[in-house]
mmCIF file of C-alpha atoms and ligand atoms in Angstrom:
data_model
loop_
_atom_site.group_PDB
_atom_site.id
_atom_site.type_symbol
_atom_site.label_atom_id
_atom_site.label_comp_id
_atom_site.label_asym_id
_atom_site.label_seq_id
_atom_site.Cartn_x
_atom_site.Cartn_y
_atom_site.Cartn_z
ATOM 1 C CA MET A 1 -12.269 -15.187 -18.862
ATOM 2 C CA GLU A 2 -12.930 -16.495 -15.466
ATOM 3 C CA LYS A 3 -13.402 -14.139 -12.301
ATOM 4 C CA VAL A 4 -10.852 -14.575 -9.514
ATOM 5 C CA LEU A 5 -11.192 -13.078 -5.790
ATOM 6 C CA ILE A 6 -8.313 -13.609 -3.399
ATOM 7 C CA GLY A 7 -7.919 -12.332 0.007
ATOM 8 C CA PRO A 8 -6.420 -13.325 3.741
ATOM 9 C CA ARG A 9 -7.715 -16.327 5.564
ATOM 10 C CA ARG A 10 -8.230 -14.284 8.749
ATOM 11 C CA TYR A 11 -8.398 -10.345 9.096
ATOM 12 C CA VAL A 12 -8.508 -9.064 12.992
ATOM 13 C CA GLN A 13 -8.609 -5.148 13.623
ATOM 14 C CA GLY A 14 -8.891 -3.770 16.995
ATOM 15 C CA THR A 15 -7.396 -1.709 19.691
ATOM 16 C CA GLY A 16 -4.601 -3.646 21.791
ATOM 17 C CA VAL A 17 -4.758 -6.598 19.636
ATOM 18 C CA LEU A 18 -1.076 -6.839 19.288
ATOM 19 C CA ASN A 19 -0.955 -7.483 22.981
ATOM 20 C CA ASN A 20 -2.457 -10.843 22.072
ATOM 21 C CA ILE A 21 -0.318 -11.689 18.913
ATOM 22 C CA GLY A 22 0.791 -14.938 20.208
ATOM 23 C CA LYS A 23 -2.754 -16.124 20.898
ATOM 24 C CA TYR A 24 -3.784 -15.330 17.228
ATOM 25 C CA ILE A 25 -0.799 -16.948 15.981
ATOM 26 C CA ALA A 26 -0.806 -20.194 18.239
ATOM 27 C CA PRO A 27 -3.240 -22.138 16.054
ATOM 28 C CA LEU A 28 -0.897 -21.586 13.035
ATOM 29 C CA GLY A 29 2.377 -22.977 14.470
ATOM 30 C CA LYS A 30 4.926 -23.095 17.310
ATOM 31 C CA ARG A 31 8.336 -22.042 15.752
ATOM 32 C CA VAL A 32 7.572 -18.359 14.475
ATOM 33 C CA LEU A 33 10.049 -16.207 12.792
ATOM 34 C CA VAL A 34 9.216 -12.429 13.374
ATOM 35 C CA ALA A 35 10.849 -10.041 10.487
ATOM 36 C CA TRP A 36 11.111 -6.537 11.729
ATOM 37 C CA GLY A 37 13.237 -3.241 10.915
ATOM 38 C CA PRO A 38 15.384 -1.908 13.924
ATOM 39 C CA VAL A 39 13.218 0.710 15.182
ATOM 40 C CA VAL A 40 9.976 -1.719 15.449
ATOM 41 C CA SER A 41 12.045 -4.402 17.007
ATOM 42 C CA GLU A 42 13.107 -1.997 19.719
ATOM 43 C CA GLN A 43 9.609 -0.798 19.958
ATOM 44 C CA PHE A 44 7.615 -3.956 20.264
ATOM 45 C CA SER A 45 9.811 -6.795 21.435
ATOM 46 C CA ALA A 46 8.851 -6.775 24.749
ATOM 47 C CA ILE A 47 4.786 -6.877 24.046
ATOM 48 C CA VAL A 48 5.622 -9.927 21.411
ATOM 49 C CA LYS A 49 8.014 -11.640 24.028
ATOM 50 C CA LYS A 50 5.432 -11.533 26.557
ATOM 51 C CA SER A 51 2.445 -12.946 24.514
ATOM 52 C CA PHE A 52 4.478 -15.357 22.952
ATOM 53 C CA GLU A 53 5.702 -16.812 26.344
ATOM 54 C CA GLU A 54 2.083 -17.034 27.511
ATOM 55 C CA ASN A 55 1.154 -18.697 24.284
ATOM 56 C CA GLU A 56 4.303 -21.044 24.405
ATOM 57 C CA LEU A 57 5.809 -19.848 21.218
ATOM 58 C CA VAL A 58 9.375 -19.887 20.259
ATOM 59 C CA LEU A 59 10.491 -16.383 19.168
ATOM 60 C CA ILE A 60 12.952 -16.382 16.416
ATOM 61 C CA PRO A 61 13.693 -12.568 15.947
ATOM 62 C CA PHE A 62 15.191 -11.637 12.387
ATOM 63 C CA LYS A 63 16.142 -7.940 12.562
ATOM 64 C CA PHE A 64 16.485 -6.883 8.780
ATOM 65 C CA SER A 65 17.999 -3.527 7.352
ATOM 66 C CA GLY A 66 14.791 -1.837 6.712
ATOM 67 C CA GLU A 67 14.945 -2.346 3.055
ATOM 68 C CA CYS A 68 12.967 -5.300 1.064
ATOM 69 C CA ASP A 69 15.663 -6.057 -1.136
ATOM 70 C CA ARG A 70 16.473 -9.651 -2.364
ATOM 71 C CA GLY A 71 19.801 -9.705 -0.135
ATOM 72 C CA GLN A 72 17.875 -9.195 3.112
ATOM 73 C CA ILE A 73 15.246 -11.913 1.977
ATOM 74 C CA GLY A 74 17.777 -14.321 1.374
ATOM 75 C CA LYS A 75 19.173 -13.787 4.724
ATOM 76 C CA GLY A 76 15.744 -14.208 6.379
ATOM 77 C CA VAL A 77 15.110 -17.312 4.422
ATOM 78 C CA GLU A 78 18.624 -18.725 5.705
ATOM 79 C CA LYS A 79 17.587 -17.844 9.304
ATOM 80 C CA ALA A 80 13.935 -19.496 8.832
ATOM 81 C CA LYS A 81 15.472 -22.512 7.380
ATOM 82 C CA ALA A 82 18.094 -22.967 10.234
ATOM 83 C CA GLU A 83 15.630 -22.364 12.859
ATOM 84 C CA LYS A 84 13.034 -24.508 11.372
ATOM 85 C CA ALA A 85 10.322 -21.795 11.437
ATOM 86 C CA GLU A 86 6.636 -22.906 10.954
ATOM 87 C CA VAL A 87 5.049 -19.251 11.008
ATOM 88 C CA VAL A 88 6.675 -15.966 9.630
ATOM 89 C CA VAL A 89 5.544 -12.460 10.777
ATOM 90 C CA GLY A 90 5.994 -9.251 9.241
ATOM 91 C CA LEU A 91 5.816 -6.903 11.876
ATOM 92 C CA GLY A 92 6.468 -3.111 10.885
ATOM 93 C CA GLY A 93 5.427 -1.140 7.420
ATOM 94 C CA GLY A 94 5.102 -2.432 4.198
ATOM 95 C CA LYS A 95 8.655 -3.449 3.715
ATOM 96 C CA ALA A 96 8.732 -5.545 6.866
ATOM 97 C CA ILE A 97 5.423 -7.267 5.666
ATOM 98 C CA ASP A 98 6.407 -7.646 1.753
ATOM 99 C CA LEU A 99 9.760 -9.201 3.255
ATOM 100 C CA ALA A 100 8.044 -11.690 5.573
ATOM 101 C CA LYS A 101 5.757 -12.942 2.606
ATOM 102 C CA ALA A 102 8.846 -13.536 0.402
ATOM 103 C CA VAL A 103 10.492 -15.350 3.277
ATOM 104 C CA ALA A 104 7.367 -17.254 4.085
ATOM 105 C CA MET A 105 6.584 -18.780 0.540
ATOM 106 C CA GLU A 106 10.276 -19.516 -0.094
ATOM 107 C CA ILE A 107 10.113 -21.982 3.094
ATOM 108 C CA ASP A 108 6.525 -22.889 2.556
ATOM 109 C CA ALA A 109 5.407 -21.400 6.088
ATOM 110 C CA LYS A 110 2.380 -19.812 7.546
ATOM 111 C CA LEU A 111 2.379 -16.286 6.893
ATOM 112 C CA VAL A 112 1.142 -13.473 9.343
ATOM 113 C CA THR A 113 1.086 -9.592 8.639
ATOM 114 C CA ALA A 114 1.351 -7.141 11.666
ATOM 115 C CA PRO A 115 1.193 -3.751 10.407
ATOM 116 C CA THR A 116 2.422 -1.244 12.702
ATOM 117 C CA ILE A 117 1.253 1.855 10.264
ATOM 118 C CA ALA A 118 -1.472 2.007 7.837
ATOM 119 C CA SER A 119 0.384 3.786 5.103
ATOM 120 C CA ASN A 120 -0.279 1.193 2.506
ATOM 121 C CA ASP A 121 -2.454 -1.885 1.337
ATOM 122 C CA ALA A 122 0.462 -4.600 1.634
ATOM 123 C CA PRO A 123 -0.817 -6.366 4.404
ATOM 124 C CA THR A 124 -3.575 -8.139 3.085
ATOM 125 C CA SER A 125 -2.008 -9.176 -0.400
ATOM 126 C CA ALA A 126 -0.197 -11.821 -1.823
ATOM 127 C CA ALA A 127 2.286 -9.590 -3.893
ATOM 128 C CA THR A 128 5.794 -8.575 -2.533
ATOM 129 C CA VAL A 129 7.176 -5.281 -3.741
ATOM 130 C CA TYR A 130 11.306 -5.619 -4.503
ATOM 131 C CA TYR A 131 13.255 -2.693 -3.684
ATOM 132 C CA THR A 132 16.969 -2.301 -4.558
ATOM 133 C CA GLU A 133 19.355 -1.724 -1.804
ATOM 134 C CA GLU A 134 19.273 1.764 -2.640
ATOM 135 C CA GLY A 135 15.718 1.872 -2.546
ATOM 136 C CA ASN A 136 14.446 1.932 -5.807
ATOM 137 C CA PHE A 137 11.423 -0.193 -7.272
ATOM 138 C CA ASP A 138 12.723 -3.429 -8.480
ATOM 139 C CA GLY A 139 9.557 -5.353 -9.757
ATOM 140 C CA TRP A 140 7.257 -7.785 -7.659
ATOM 141 C CA ALA A 141 6.219 -10.818 -7.248
ATOM 142 C CA ILE A 142 2.598 -12.463 -6.606
ATOM 143 C CA TRP A 143 2.594 -15.386 -4.304
ATOM 144 C CA PRO A 144 0.181 -18.334 -4.683
ATOM 145 C CA ARG A 145 -1.256 -17.655 -1.426
ATOM 146 C CA ASN A 146 -2.168 -14.475 0.691
ATOM 147 C CA PRO A 147 -1.406 -14.004 4.595
ATOM 148 C CA ASP A 148 -3.012 -16.698 7.030
ATOM 149 C CA LEU A 149 -3.673 -13.682 9.291
ATOM 150 C CA VAL A 150 -3.668 -10.156 9.162
ATOM 151 C CA LEU A 151 -3.438 -8.376 12.736
ATOM 152 C CA VAL A 152 -4.119 -4.721 12.780
ATOM 153 C CA ASP A 153 -4.020 -2.928 16.105
ATOM 154 C CA THR A 154 -5.512 0.244 15.832
ATOM 155 C CA GLN A 155 -4.171 1.758 19.123
ATOM 156 C CA VAL A 156 -0.573 1.115 17.623
ATOM 157 C CA ILE A 157 -1.267 2.666 14.393
ATOM 158 C CA VAL A 158 -2.672 5.935 15.800
ATOM 159 C CA GLU A 159 0.572 6.243 18.096
ATOM 160 C CA ALA A 160 2.465 6.407 14.882
ATOM 161 C CA PRO A 161 2.990 9.761 12.963
ATOM 162 C CA VAL A 162 -0.024 10.768 11.324
ATOM 163 C CA ARG A 163 1.581 11.263 7.964
ATOM 164 C CA TRP A 164 1.670 7.183 7.339
ATOM 165 C CA LEU A 165 -2.209 7.155 7.737
ATOM 166 C CA ILE A 166 -2.438 9.968 5.174
ATOM 167 C CA SER A 167 0.086 7.924 2.855
ATOM 168 C CA GLY A 168 -2.319 5.116 3.456
ATOM 169 C CA ILE A 169 -5.230 7.202 2.243
ATOM 170 C CA GLY A 170 -3.275 8.258 -0.941
ATOM 171 C CA ASP A 171 -2.547 4.522 -1.762
ATOM 172 C CA GLY A 172 -6.248 3.891 -0.926
ATOM 173 C CA LEU A 173 -7.661 6.640 -3.036
ATOM 174 C CA ALA A 174 -6.277 5.058 -6.069
ATOM 175 C CA THR A 175 -7.895 1.773 -5.772
ATOM 176 C CA TRP A 176 -11.464 2.683 -6.891
ATOM 177 C CA PHE A 177 -10.287 4.390 -9.916
ATOM 178 C CA GLU A 178 -7.753 1.895 -10.830
ATOM 179 C CA ALA A 179 -10.408 -0.686 -10.274
ATOM 180 C CA GLU A 180 -13.021 0.932 -12.487
ATOM 181 C CA ALA A 181 -10.390 1.357 -15.260
ATOM 182 C CA ALA A 182 -9.274 -2.258 -15.296
ATOM 183 C CA TYR A 183 -12.960 -3.493 -14.895
ATOM 184 C CA LYS A 184 -14.138 -1.462 -18.238
ATOM 185 C CA GLY A 185 -11.244 -3.093 -20.227
ATOM 186 C CA ARG A 186 -11.965 -6.626 -18.363
ATOM 187 C CA ARG A 187 -8.294 -6.762 -17.656
ATOM 188 C CA VAL A 188 -6.674 -9.887 -15.830
ATOM 189 C CA THR A 189 -6.017 -8.481 -12.046
ATOM 190 C CA LEU A 190 -3.007 -9.390 -9.917
ATOM 191 C CA ALA A 191 -5.562 -12.364 -8.746
ATOM 192 C CA GLY A 192 -5.095 -13.847 -11.987
ATOM 193 C CA GLY A 193 -8.597 -13.511 -13.655
ATOM 194 C CA VAL A 194 -11.157 -10.597 -14.188
ATOM 195 C CA THR A 195 -12.672 -8.618 -11.444
ATOM 196 C CA THR A 196 -15.473 -9.875 -9.417
ATOM 197 C CA GLN A 197 -18.692 -7.784 -8.394
ATOM 198 C CA ALA A 198 -17.188 -8.316 -4.881
ATOM 199 C CA ALA A 199 -13.839 -6.703 -5.223
ATOM 200 C CA LEU A 200 -15.344 -4.005 -7.529
ATOM 201 C CA THR A 201 -17.851 -3.024 -4.573
ATOM 202 C CA LEU A 202 -15.183 -3.055 -2.003
ATOM 203 C CA ALA A 203 -13.049 -0.916 -4.083
ATOM 204 C CA ARG A 204 -15.880 1.711 -4.081
ATOM 205 C CA LEU A 205 -16.530 1.439 -0.621
ATOM 206 C CA CYS A 206 -12.946 2.002 0.009
ATOM 207 C CA TYR A 207 -13.353 5.231 -1.859
ATOM 208 C CA ASP A 208 -16.607 6.252 -0.279
ATOM 209 C CA THR A 209 -15.239 5.406 3.189
ATOM 210 C CA LEU A 210 -12.020 8.008 2.431
ATOM 211 C CA MET A 211 -14.054 10.629 1.028
ATOM 212 C CA ASP A 212 -16.552 10.596 4.125
ATOM 213 C CA TYR A 213 -14.425 9.717 6.916
ATOM 214 C CA GLY A 214 -10.627 10.740 5.721
ATOM 215 C CA ILE A 215 -10.418 14.280 6.861
ATOM 216 C CA ASP A 216 -12.205 13.309 10.391
ATOM 217 C CA ALA A 217 -9.673 10.351 10.829
ATOM 218 C CA VAL A 218 -6.554 12.573 9.971
ATOM 219 C CA ARG A 219 -7.436 15.077 12.521
ATOM 220 C CA ASP A 220 -8.147 12.407 15.109
ATOM 221 C CA CYS A 221 -5.068 10.106 14.466
ATOM 222 C CA ALA A 222 -2.898 13.485 14.762
ATOM 223 C CA GLU A 223 -4.135 13.451 18.290
ATOM 224 C CA HIS A 224 -3.581 9.818 18.516
ATOM 225 C CA VAL A 225 -6.946 8.707 19.472
ATOM 226 C CA VAL A 226 -8.998 5.747 17.916
ATOM 227 C CA THR A 227 -12.339 7.352 16.540
ATOM 228 C CA PRO A 228 -14.982 5.465 14.661
ATOM 229 C CA ALA A 229 -13.485 7.527 11.681
ATOM 230 C CA VAL A 230 -10.001 6.334 12.543
ATOM 231 C CA ASP A 231 -11.032 2.935 12.498
ATOM 232 C CA ARG A 232 -13.096 2.940 9.091
ATOM 233 C CA VAL A 233 -10.259 4.696 7.403
ATOM 234 C CA ILE A 234 -7.799 2.056 8.748
ATOM 235 C CA GLU A 235 -9.955 -0.741 7.540
ATOM 236 C CA ALA A 236 -10.106 1.165 4.311
ATOM 237 C CA ASN A 237 -6.497 1.732 3.810
ATOM 238 C CA THR A 238 -5.550 -1.870 4.812
ATOM 239 C CA LEU A 239 -8.504 -4.486 3.911
ATOM 240 C CA LEU A 240 -10.611 -2.749 1.378
ATOM 241 C CA SER A 241 -7.715 -1.107 -0.489
ATOM 242 C CA GLY A 242 -5.693 -4.544 -0.324
ATOM 243 C CA ILE A 243 -8.584 -6.744 -1.757
ATOM 244 C CA GLY A 244 -9.383 -3.697 -4.189
ATOM 245 C CA PHE A 245 -5.913 -3.368 -5.838
ATOM 246 C CA GLU A 246 -5.229 -7.077 -5.929
ATOM 247 C CA SER A 247 -8.480 -8.500 -7.203
ATOM 248 C CA ALA A 248 -10.171 -5.543 -8.972
ATOM 249 C CA GLY A 249 -7.256 -4.183 -10.972
ATOM 250 C CA LEU A 250 -4.468 -1.354 -11.219
ATOM 251 C CA ALA A 251 -3.878 1.430 -13.871
ATOM 252 C CA ALA A 252 -2.048 4.407 -14.512
ATOM 253 C CA ALA A 253 -2.064 5.666 -10.851
ATOM 254 C CA HIS A 254 0.229 3.113 -9.728
ATOM 255 C CA ALA A 255 2.238 3.461 -12.740
ATOM 256 C CA VAL A 256 3.213 7.035 -11.786
ATOM 257 C CA GLY A 257 3.601 6.037 -8.313
ATOM 258 C CA ASN A 258 5.942 3.233 -8.771
ATOM 259 C CA GLY A 259 7.690 5.098 -11.747
ATOM 260 C CA LEU A 260 8.548 8.008 -9.248
ATOM 261 C CA THR A 261 10.618 5.909 -6.912
ATOM 262 C CA GLY A 262 13.120 6.209 -9.943
ATOM 263 C CA PHE A 263 13.820 9.861 -9.013
ATOM 264 C CA GLU A 264 16.523 10.670 -6.388
ATOM 265 C CA GLU A 265 14.333 13.640 -5.731
ATOM 266 C CA CYS A 266 11.278 11.373 -4.637
ATOM 267 C CA LYS A 267 13.205 9.209 -2.102
ATOM 268 C CA PRO A 268 11.820 11.093 0.796
ATOM 269 C CA TYR A 269 8.329 10.179 -0.006
ATOM 270 C CA SER A 270 6.329 7.293 0.745
ATOM 271 C CA HIS A 271 4.458 4.837 -1.532
ATOM 272 C CA GLY A 272 1.212 6.406 -0.914
ATOM 273 C CA GLU A 273 2.428 10.074 -1.323
ATOM 274 C CA LYS A 274 3.626 9.121 -4.974
ATOM 275 C CA VAL A 275 0.473 7.089 -5.957
ATOM 276 C CA ALA A 276 -1.589 10.367 -4.810
ATOM 277 C CA PHE A 277 0.180 12.258 -7.707
ATOM 278 C CA GLY A 278 -0.609 9.130 -9.528
ATOM 279 C CA VAL A 279 -4.242 9.460 -8.810
ATOM 280 C CA ALA A 280 -4.181 13.313 -9.673
ATOM 281 C CA THR A 281 -2.660 12.416 -12.910
ATOM 282 C CA GLN A 282 -5.184 9.453 -13.828
ATOM 283 C CA LEU A 283 -7.909 11.903 -13.071
ATOM 284 C CA CYS A 284 -6.547 14.333 -15.647
ATOM 285 C CA LEU A 285 -6.091 11.537 -18.243
ATOM 286 C CA ASP A 286 -9.322 9.725 -18.089
ATOM 287 C CA GLU A 287 -11.975 11.556 -19.956
ATOM 288 C CA ASP A 288 -14.732 9.547 -18.355
ATOM 289 C CA ILE A 289 -13.849 11.201 -14.862
ATOM 290 C CA GLU A 290 -16.595 13.949 -14.333
ATOM 291 C CA PRO A 291 -14.904 17.507 -13.801
ATOM 292 C CA ASP A 292 -16.836 17.789 -10.165
ATOM 293 C CA GLU A 293 -15.317 14.642 -9.309
ATOM 294 C CA ARG A 294 -12.122 15.340 -10.300
ATOM 295 C CA LEU A 295 -12.207 18.552 -8.377
ATOM 296 C CA ALA A 296 -13.443 17.010 -5.367
ATOM 297 C CA VAL A 297 -11.010 14.479 -5.041
ATOM 298 C CA PHE A 298 -8.128 17.320 -5.475
ATOM 299 C CA ASP A 299 -9.606 19.359 -2.797
ATOM 300 C CA PHE A 300 -9.774 16.245 -0.620
ATOM 301 C CA MET A 301 -6.101 15.341 -1.177
ATOM 302 C CA VAL A 302 -5.162 19.138 -0.620
ATOM 303 C CA GLU A 303 -7.177 19.193 2.657
ATOM 304 C CA VAL A 304 -5.692 15.843 4.025
ATOM 305 C CA GLY A 305 -2.118 16.782 3.076
ATOM 306 C CA LEU A 306 -1.492 14.706 0.267
ATOM 307 C CA PRO A 307 0.881 15.714 -2.690
ATOM 308 C CA VAL A 308 -0.991 17.294 -5.813
ATOM 309 C CA THR A 309 1.789 18.862 -7.351
ATOM 310 C CA LEU A 310 5.385 17.830 -8.619
ATOM 311 C CA GLU A 311 7.012 20.444 -6.201
ATOM 312 C CA GLU A 312 5.590 18.344 -3.167
ATOM 313 C CA LEU A 313 7.610 15.530 -4.281
ATOM 314 C CA GLY A 314 10.933 17.353 -4.740
ATOM 315 C CA LEU A 315 10.164 17.870 -8.624
ATOM 316 C CA GLY A 316 9.693 21.172 -8.848
ATOM 317 C CA ASP A 317 12.434 21.901 -11.131
ATOM 318 C CA ILE A 318 12.004 19.006 -13.437
ATOM 319 C CA SER A 319 12.408 19.936 -17.140
ATOM 320 C CA PRO A 320 9.745 19.346 -19.806
ATOM 321 C CA GLU A 321 12.209 17.089 -21.364
ATOM 322 C CA ALA A 322 12.528 14.920 -18.309
ATOM 323 C CA LEU A 323 9.111 14.673 -17.680
ATOM 324 C CA LYS A 324 8.308 13.631 -21.328
ATOM 325 C CA SER A 325 11.155 10.784 -21.006
ATOM 326 C CA PHE A 326 9.208 9.636 -17.627
ATOM 327 C CA ALA A 327 6.008 9.832 -19.543
ATOM 328 C CA GLU A 328 7.777 7.615 -22.284
ATOM 329 C CA THR A 329 8.708 4.897 -19.499
ATOM 330 C CA LEU A 330 5.410 4.700 -17.996
ATOM 331 C CA CYS A 331 4.128 3.669 -21.646
ATOM 332 C CA GLU A 332 6.268 0.991 -22.202
ATOM 333 C CA PRO A 333 4.534 -2.337 -23.389
ATOM 334 C CA GLU A 334 4.553 -3.917 -20.062
ATOM 335 C CA GLN A 335 3.199 -1.036 -18.041
ATOM 336 C CA ILE A 336 -0.162 -1.347 -16.215
ATOM 337 C CA THR A 337 -0.924 2.264 -17.989
ATOM 338 C CA HIS A 338 -2.233 0.042 -20.597
ATOM 339 C CA ASN A 339 -5.096 -1.522 -18.401
ATOM 340 C CA HIS A 340 -6.858 1.441 -19.503
ATOM 341 C CA VAL A 341 -9.639 0.838 -21.848
ATOM 342 C CA PHE A 342 -8.126 3.568 -24.113
ATOM 343 C CA THR A 343 -4.818 3.898 -25.373
ATOM 344 C CA VAL A 344 -2.439 5.834 -23.427
ATOM 345 C CA THR A 345 0.553 7.530 -25.540
ATOM 346 C CA PRO A 346 3.375 9.163 -23.708
ATOM 347 C CA LEU A 347 2.179 12.387 -25.060
ATOM 348 C CA ASP A 348 -1.170 11.944 -23.126
ATOM 349 C CA MET A 349 0.821 10.820 -20.128
ATOM 350 C CA TYR A 350 3.067 13.921 -20.335
ATOM 351 C CA GLY A 351 -0.077 15.914 -20.821
ATOM 352 C CA ALA A 352 -1.914 14.385 -17.897
ATOM 353 C CA MET A 353 0.822 14.804 -15.327
ATOM 354 C CA VAL A 354 1.106 18.685 -16.369
ATOM 355 C CA ALA A 355 -2.422 19.062 -16.155
ATOM 356 C CA ALA A 356 -2.589 17.483 -12.723
ATOM 357 C CA ASP A 357 0.469 19.764 -11.591
ATOM 358 C CA LYS A 358 -1.493 22.786 -12.793
ATOM 359 C CA LEU A 359 -4.891 22.014 -11.321
ATOM 360 C CA GLY A 360 -3.066 20.822 -7.734
ATOM 361 C CA ARG A 361 -1.360 24.171 -7.733
ATOM 362 C CA SER A 362 -4.640 26.029 -8.089
ATOM 363 C CA CYS A 363 -6.529 23.784 -5.641
ATOM 364 C CA LYS A 364 -3.678 24.619 -3.325
ATOM 365 C CA ALA A 365 -3.592 28.076 -3.996
ATOM 366 C CA LEU A 366 -7.433 28.343 -3.459
ATOM 367 C CA ALA A 367 -7.021 26.215 -0.331
ATOM 368 C CA GLU A 368 -4.645 28.746 1.492
HETATM 369 ZN ZN1 LIG B 1 -0.236 0.719 -3.527
#
């Protein structure tokens, strides 16, 4: 099986880069559809307009509902076609970005992602996660190309609530463990081949960066300042985690994280917060994980404020029967759970979730 690595064509990260968004987009095309949710369009339209004017770009604003569902994507495609957009920009969180990817691919336009939060690794990847109008996980698409430009303004990111950076740490923390799992089994990644040394190394760098700088970054981001720790963690959450999950592989942590979107109780929680419990579960599922490392990761998650118990995701009262039936769905044949080199049965998965919850509770109690 051949090795495949994919990634964005250009990655730009720095303080204030959004003020120059027009300069970065100009080489890609003139007519630019910007997909943003209601809050982001309010917050950033003046900056974007000014920079577009300075660079003689035509702004085609597309305000979507905030949900990346197939209906919203269809509306974006219609508008982009009618206005002859040459470039599609997703400005905002993961949903604006995923929607922009789908629209750009549908009309064969250039694609730009400009995250305003570092809550997940969507900006660099070629994947769109679909949700239903109600916000339930509804599958994903892997597009034939990654963004032409990823524009990450670190000042914008620290001005957002720190919860989003923490969520991105949860998503990024999964990357190495899943990459290692998929690599061991020589599984085919979302990039369409087996893992390169490069992607595996970036996945590891993602993990080391988060463990070394995550706690400092969360503290600094809560004060809304960009420090070297914040800068490194933003890169880990966005670029390293993005290349890692896409070109190095996924496993049980994301199966759990994505699966949790099916629970009404989990609706208020972000992708990264749900994936964090997936990391906790995977660490209790894989016997190759050293107990010391498992404990270090649990303690880290508790310290930065990521959920390590079912209660923290609104599932404190879930019955053993409901958890067992959830474990069964996570072990259906098409699930990424089976990227592990060992067989994962529903009973293994149930046991790992119970063990993770229990260990999470004891780590939390010790931290108090
Ligand atoms: Zn993720």
